[in-house]
Coordinates of N, CA and C in Angstrom, one line a residue:
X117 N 37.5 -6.1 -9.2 CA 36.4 -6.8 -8.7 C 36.4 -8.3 -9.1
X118 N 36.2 -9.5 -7.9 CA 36.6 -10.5 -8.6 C 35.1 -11.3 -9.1
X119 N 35.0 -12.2 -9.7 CA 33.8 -12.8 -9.4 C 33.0 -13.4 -8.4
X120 N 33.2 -13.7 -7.5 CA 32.2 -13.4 -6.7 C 31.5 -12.4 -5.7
X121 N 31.9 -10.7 -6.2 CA 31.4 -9.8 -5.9 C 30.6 -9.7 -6.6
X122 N 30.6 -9.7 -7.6 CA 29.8 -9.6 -9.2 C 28.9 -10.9 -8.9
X123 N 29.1 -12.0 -8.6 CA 27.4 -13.3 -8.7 C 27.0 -12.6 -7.5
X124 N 27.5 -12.3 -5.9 CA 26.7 -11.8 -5.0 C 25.7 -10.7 -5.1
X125 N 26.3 -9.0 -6.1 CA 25.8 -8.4 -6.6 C 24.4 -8.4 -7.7
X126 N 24.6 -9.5 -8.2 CA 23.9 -10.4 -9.6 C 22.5 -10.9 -8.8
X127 N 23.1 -11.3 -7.4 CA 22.2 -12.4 -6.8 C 21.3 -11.4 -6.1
X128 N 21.6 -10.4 -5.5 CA 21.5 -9.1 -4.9 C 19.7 -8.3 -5.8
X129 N 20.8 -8.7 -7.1 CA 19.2 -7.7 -7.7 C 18.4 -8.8 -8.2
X130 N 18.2 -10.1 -8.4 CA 17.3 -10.9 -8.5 C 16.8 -11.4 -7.2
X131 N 17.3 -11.3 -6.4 CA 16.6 -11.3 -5.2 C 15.7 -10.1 -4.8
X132 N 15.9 -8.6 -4.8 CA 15.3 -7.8 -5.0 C 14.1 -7.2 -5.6
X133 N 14.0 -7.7 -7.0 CA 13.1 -7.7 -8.1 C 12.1 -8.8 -7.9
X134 N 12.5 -10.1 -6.8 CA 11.4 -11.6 -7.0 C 10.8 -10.6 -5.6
X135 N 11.1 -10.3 -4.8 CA 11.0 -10.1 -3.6 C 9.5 -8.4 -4.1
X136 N 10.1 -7.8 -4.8 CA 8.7 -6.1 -5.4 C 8.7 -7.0 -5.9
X137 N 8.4 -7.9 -7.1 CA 7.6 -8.3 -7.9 C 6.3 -9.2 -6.8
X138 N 6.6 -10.0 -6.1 CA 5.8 -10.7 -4.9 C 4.7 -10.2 -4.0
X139 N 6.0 -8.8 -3.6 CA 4.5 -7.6 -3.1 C 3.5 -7.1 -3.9
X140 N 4.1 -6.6 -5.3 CA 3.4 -6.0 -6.3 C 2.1 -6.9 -6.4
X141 N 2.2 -8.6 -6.7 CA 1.6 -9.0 -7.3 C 0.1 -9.4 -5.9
X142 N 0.9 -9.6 -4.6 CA 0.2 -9.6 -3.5 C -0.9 -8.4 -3.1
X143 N 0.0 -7.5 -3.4 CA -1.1 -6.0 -3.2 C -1.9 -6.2 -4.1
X144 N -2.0 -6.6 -5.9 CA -3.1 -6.5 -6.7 C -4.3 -7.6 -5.9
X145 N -3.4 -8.9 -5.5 CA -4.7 -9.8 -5.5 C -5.6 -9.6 -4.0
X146 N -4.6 -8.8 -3.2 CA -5.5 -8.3 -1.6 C -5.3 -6.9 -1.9
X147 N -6.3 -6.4 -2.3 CA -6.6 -4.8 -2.3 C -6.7 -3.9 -1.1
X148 N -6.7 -4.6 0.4 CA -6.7 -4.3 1.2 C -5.3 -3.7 1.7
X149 N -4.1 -4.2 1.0 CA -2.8 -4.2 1.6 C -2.1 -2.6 0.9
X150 N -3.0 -2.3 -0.2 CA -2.1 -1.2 -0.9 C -2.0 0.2 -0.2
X151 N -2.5 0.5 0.7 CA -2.3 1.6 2.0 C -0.7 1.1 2.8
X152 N -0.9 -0.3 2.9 CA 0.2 -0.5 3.8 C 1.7 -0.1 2.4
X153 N 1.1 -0.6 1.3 CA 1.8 -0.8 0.3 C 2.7 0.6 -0.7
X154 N 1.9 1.4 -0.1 CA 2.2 2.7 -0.5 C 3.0 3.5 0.4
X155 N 2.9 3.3 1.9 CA 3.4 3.9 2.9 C 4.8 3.3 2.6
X156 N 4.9 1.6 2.3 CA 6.2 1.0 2.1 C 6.8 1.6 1.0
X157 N 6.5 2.4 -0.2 CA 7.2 3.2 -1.5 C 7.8 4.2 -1.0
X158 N 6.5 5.1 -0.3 CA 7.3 5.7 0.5 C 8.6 6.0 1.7
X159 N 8.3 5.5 2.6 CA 9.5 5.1 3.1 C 10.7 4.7 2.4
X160 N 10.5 4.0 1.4 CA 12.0 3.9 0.3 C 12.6 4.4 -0.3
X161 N 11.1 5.4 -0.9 CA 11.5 6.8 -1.7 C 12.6 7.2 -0.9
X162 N 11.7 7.9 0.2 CA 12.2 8.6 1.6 C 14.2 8.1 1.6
X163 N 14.0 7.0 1.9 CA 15.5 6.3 2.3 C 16.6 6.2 1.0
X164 N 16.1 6.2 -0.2 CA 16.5 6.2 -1.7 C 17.4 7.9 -1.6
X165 N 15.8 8.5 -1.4 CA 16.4 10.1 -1.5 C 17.7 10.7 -0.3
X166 N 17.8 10.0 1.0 CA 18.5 10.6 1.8 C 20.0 9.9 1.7
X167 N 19.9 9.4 0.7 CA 21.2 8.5 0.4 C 21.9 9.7 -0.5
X168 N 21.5 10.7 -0.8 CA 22.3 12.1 -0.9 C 22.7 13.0 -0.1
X169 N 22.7 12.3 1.2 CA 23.2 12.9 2.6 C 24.5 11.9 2.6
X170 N 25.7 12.5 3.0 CA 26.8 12.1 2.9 C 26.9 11.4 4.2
X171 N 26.5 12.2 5.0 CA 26.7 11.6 6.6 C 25.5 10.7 6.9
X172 N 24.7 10.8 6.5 CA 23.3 9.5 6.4 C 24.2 8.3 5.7
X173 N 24.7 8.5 4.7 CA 25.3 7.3 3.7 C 26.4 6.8 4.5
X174 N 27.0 7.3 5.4 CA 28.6 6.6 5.6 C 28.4 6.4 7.2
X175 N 27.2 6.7 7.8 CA 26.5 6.4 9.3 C 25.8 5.0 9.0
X176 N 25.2 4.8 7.7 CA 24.5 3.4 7.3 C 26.0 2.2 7.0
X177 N 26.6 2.8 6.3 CA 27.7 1.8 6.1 C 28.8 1.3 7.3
X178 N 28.6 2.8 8.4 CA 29.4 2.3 9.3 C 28.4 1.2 10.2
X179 N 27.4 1.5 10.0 CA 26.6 0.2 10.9 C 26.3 -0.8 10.1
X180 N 26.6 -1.1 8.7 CA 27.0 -2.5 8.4 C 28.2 -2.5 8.1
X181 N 29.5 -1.9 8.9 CA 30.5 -2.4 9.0 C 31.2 -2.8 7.8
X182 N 30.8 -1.8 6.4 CA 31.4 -2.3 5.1 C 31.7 -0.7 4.7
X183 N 32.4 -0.8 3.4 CA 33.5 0.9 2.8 C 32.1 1.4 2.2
X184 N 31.9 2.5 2.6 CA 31.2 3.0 1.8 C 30.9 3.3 0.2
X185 N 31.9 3.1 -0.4 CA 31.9 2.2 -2.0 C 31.4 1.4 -2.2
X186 N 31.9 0.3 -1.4 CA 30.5 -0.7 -1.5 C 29.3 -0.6 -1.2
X187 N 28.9 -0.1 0.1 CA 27.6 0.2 -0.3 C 26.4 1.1 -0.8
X188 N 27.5 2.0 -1.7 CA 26.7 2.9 -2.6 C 26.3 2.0 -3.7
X189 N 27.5 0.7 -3.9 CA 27.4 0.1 -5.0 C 26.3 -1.4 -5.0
X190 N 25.7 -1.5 -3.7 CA 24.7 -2.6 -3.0 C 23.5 -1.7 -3.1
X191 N 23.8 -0.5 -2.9 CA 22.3 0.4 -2.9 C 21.8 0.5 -4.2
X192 N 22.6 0.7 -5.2 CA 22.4 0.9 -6.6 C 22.1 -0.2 -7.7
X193 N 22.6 -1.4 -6.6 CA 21.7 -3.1 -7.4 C 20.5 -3.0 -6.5
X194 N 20.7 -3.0 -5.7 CA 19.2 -3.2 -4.7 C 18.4 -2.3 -5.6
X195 N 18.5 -1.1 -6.0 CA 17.5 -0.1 -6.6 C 17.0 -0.4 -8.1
X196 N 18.0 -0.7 -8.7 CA 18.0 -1.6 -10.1 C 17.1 -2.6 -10.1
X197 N 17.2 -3.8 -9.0 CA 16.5 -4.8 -8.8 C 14.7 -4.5 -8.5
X198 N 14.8 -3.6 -8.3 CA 13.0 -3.0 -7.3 C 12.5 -2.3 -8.9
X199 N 13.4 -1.6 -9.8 CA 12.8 -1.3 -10.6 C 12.7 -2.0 -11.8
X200 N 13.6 -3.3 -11.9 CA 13.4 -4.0 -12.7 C 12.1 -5.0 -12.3
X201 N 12.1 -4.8 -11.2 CA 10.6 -6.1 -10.3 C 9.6 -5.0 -10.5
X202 N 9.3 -3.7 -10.1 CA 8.3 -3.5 -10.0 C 7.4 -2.6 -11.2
X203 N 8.4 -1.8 -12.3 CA 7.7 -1.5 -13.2 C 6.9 -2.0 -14.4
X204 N 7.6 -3.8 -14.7 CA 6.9 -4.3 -15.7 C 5.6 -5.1 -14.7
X205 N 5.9 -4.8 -13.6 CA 4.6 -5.9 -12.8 C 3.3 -4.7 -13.5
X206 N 3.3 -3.4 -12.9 CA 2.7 -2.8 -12.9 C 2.6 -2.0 -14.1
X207 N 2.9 -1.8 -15.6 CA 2.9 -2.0 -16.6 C 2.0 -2.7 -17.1
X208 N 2.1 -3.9 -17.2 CA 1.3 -5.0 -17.6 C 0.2 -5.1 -16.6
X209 N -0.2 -5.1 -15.6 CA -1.3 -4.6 -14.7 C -2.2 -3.5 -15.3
X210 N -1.7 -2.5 -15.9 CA -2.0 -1.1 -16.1 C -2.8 -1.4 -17.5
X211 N -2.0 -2.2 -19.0 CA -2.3 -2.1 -20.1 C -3.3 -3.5 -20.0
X212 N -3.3 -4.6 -19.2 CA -3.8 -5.6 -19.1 C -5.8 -4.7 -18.5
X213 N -5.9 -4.1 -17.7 CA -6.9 -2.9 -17.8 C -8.0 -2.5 -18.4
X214 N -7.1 -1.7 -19.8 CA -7.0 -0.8 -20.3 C -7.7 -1.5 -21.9
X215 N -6.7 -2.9 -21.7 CA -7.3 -3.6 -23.5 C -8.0 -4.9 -22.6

């Protein structure tokens, strides 16, 4: 893997994490959005979980045209990235609350 798989990848999950951290922080301050906000987890869940479909996973890769190694390995920073954005958002939301 040379280096610039690895900063694209890098760049991949910090873009990811600004991107749920944004919504996260948007849904707290419009309470109105968290129906839309929730339907969007789901859906991801949804799309997260069918990524254990073999033929789902290598039907996505063939329509972006890249090995499917790679993009198990783009799925897996993208997911990194959403849980590194969105658990401490909502963590600190939760205990911020609470005390």
């Amino acid at each position: 893997m040379n280096i610039n798989k690895i900063i694209w990848y890098g760049s991949l999950t910090i873009l990811s994490a600004c991107a749920s951290i944004f919504l996260s922080k948007l849904v707290i301050m419009i309470p109105e959005l968290r129906v839309a906000y929730i339907i969007g987890i789901l859906c991801a869940a949804w799309f997260f979980k069918s990524q254990w479909d073999e033929d789902f996973r290598q039907a996505i890769a063939n329509l972006l045209n890249i090995d499917e190694g790679e993009y198990i390995v783009i799925i897996f920073f993208i997911l990194i990235g959403i849980l590194i954005g969105v658990l401490p958002t909502w963590i600190n939301i939760i205990l911020k609350s609470i005390y």
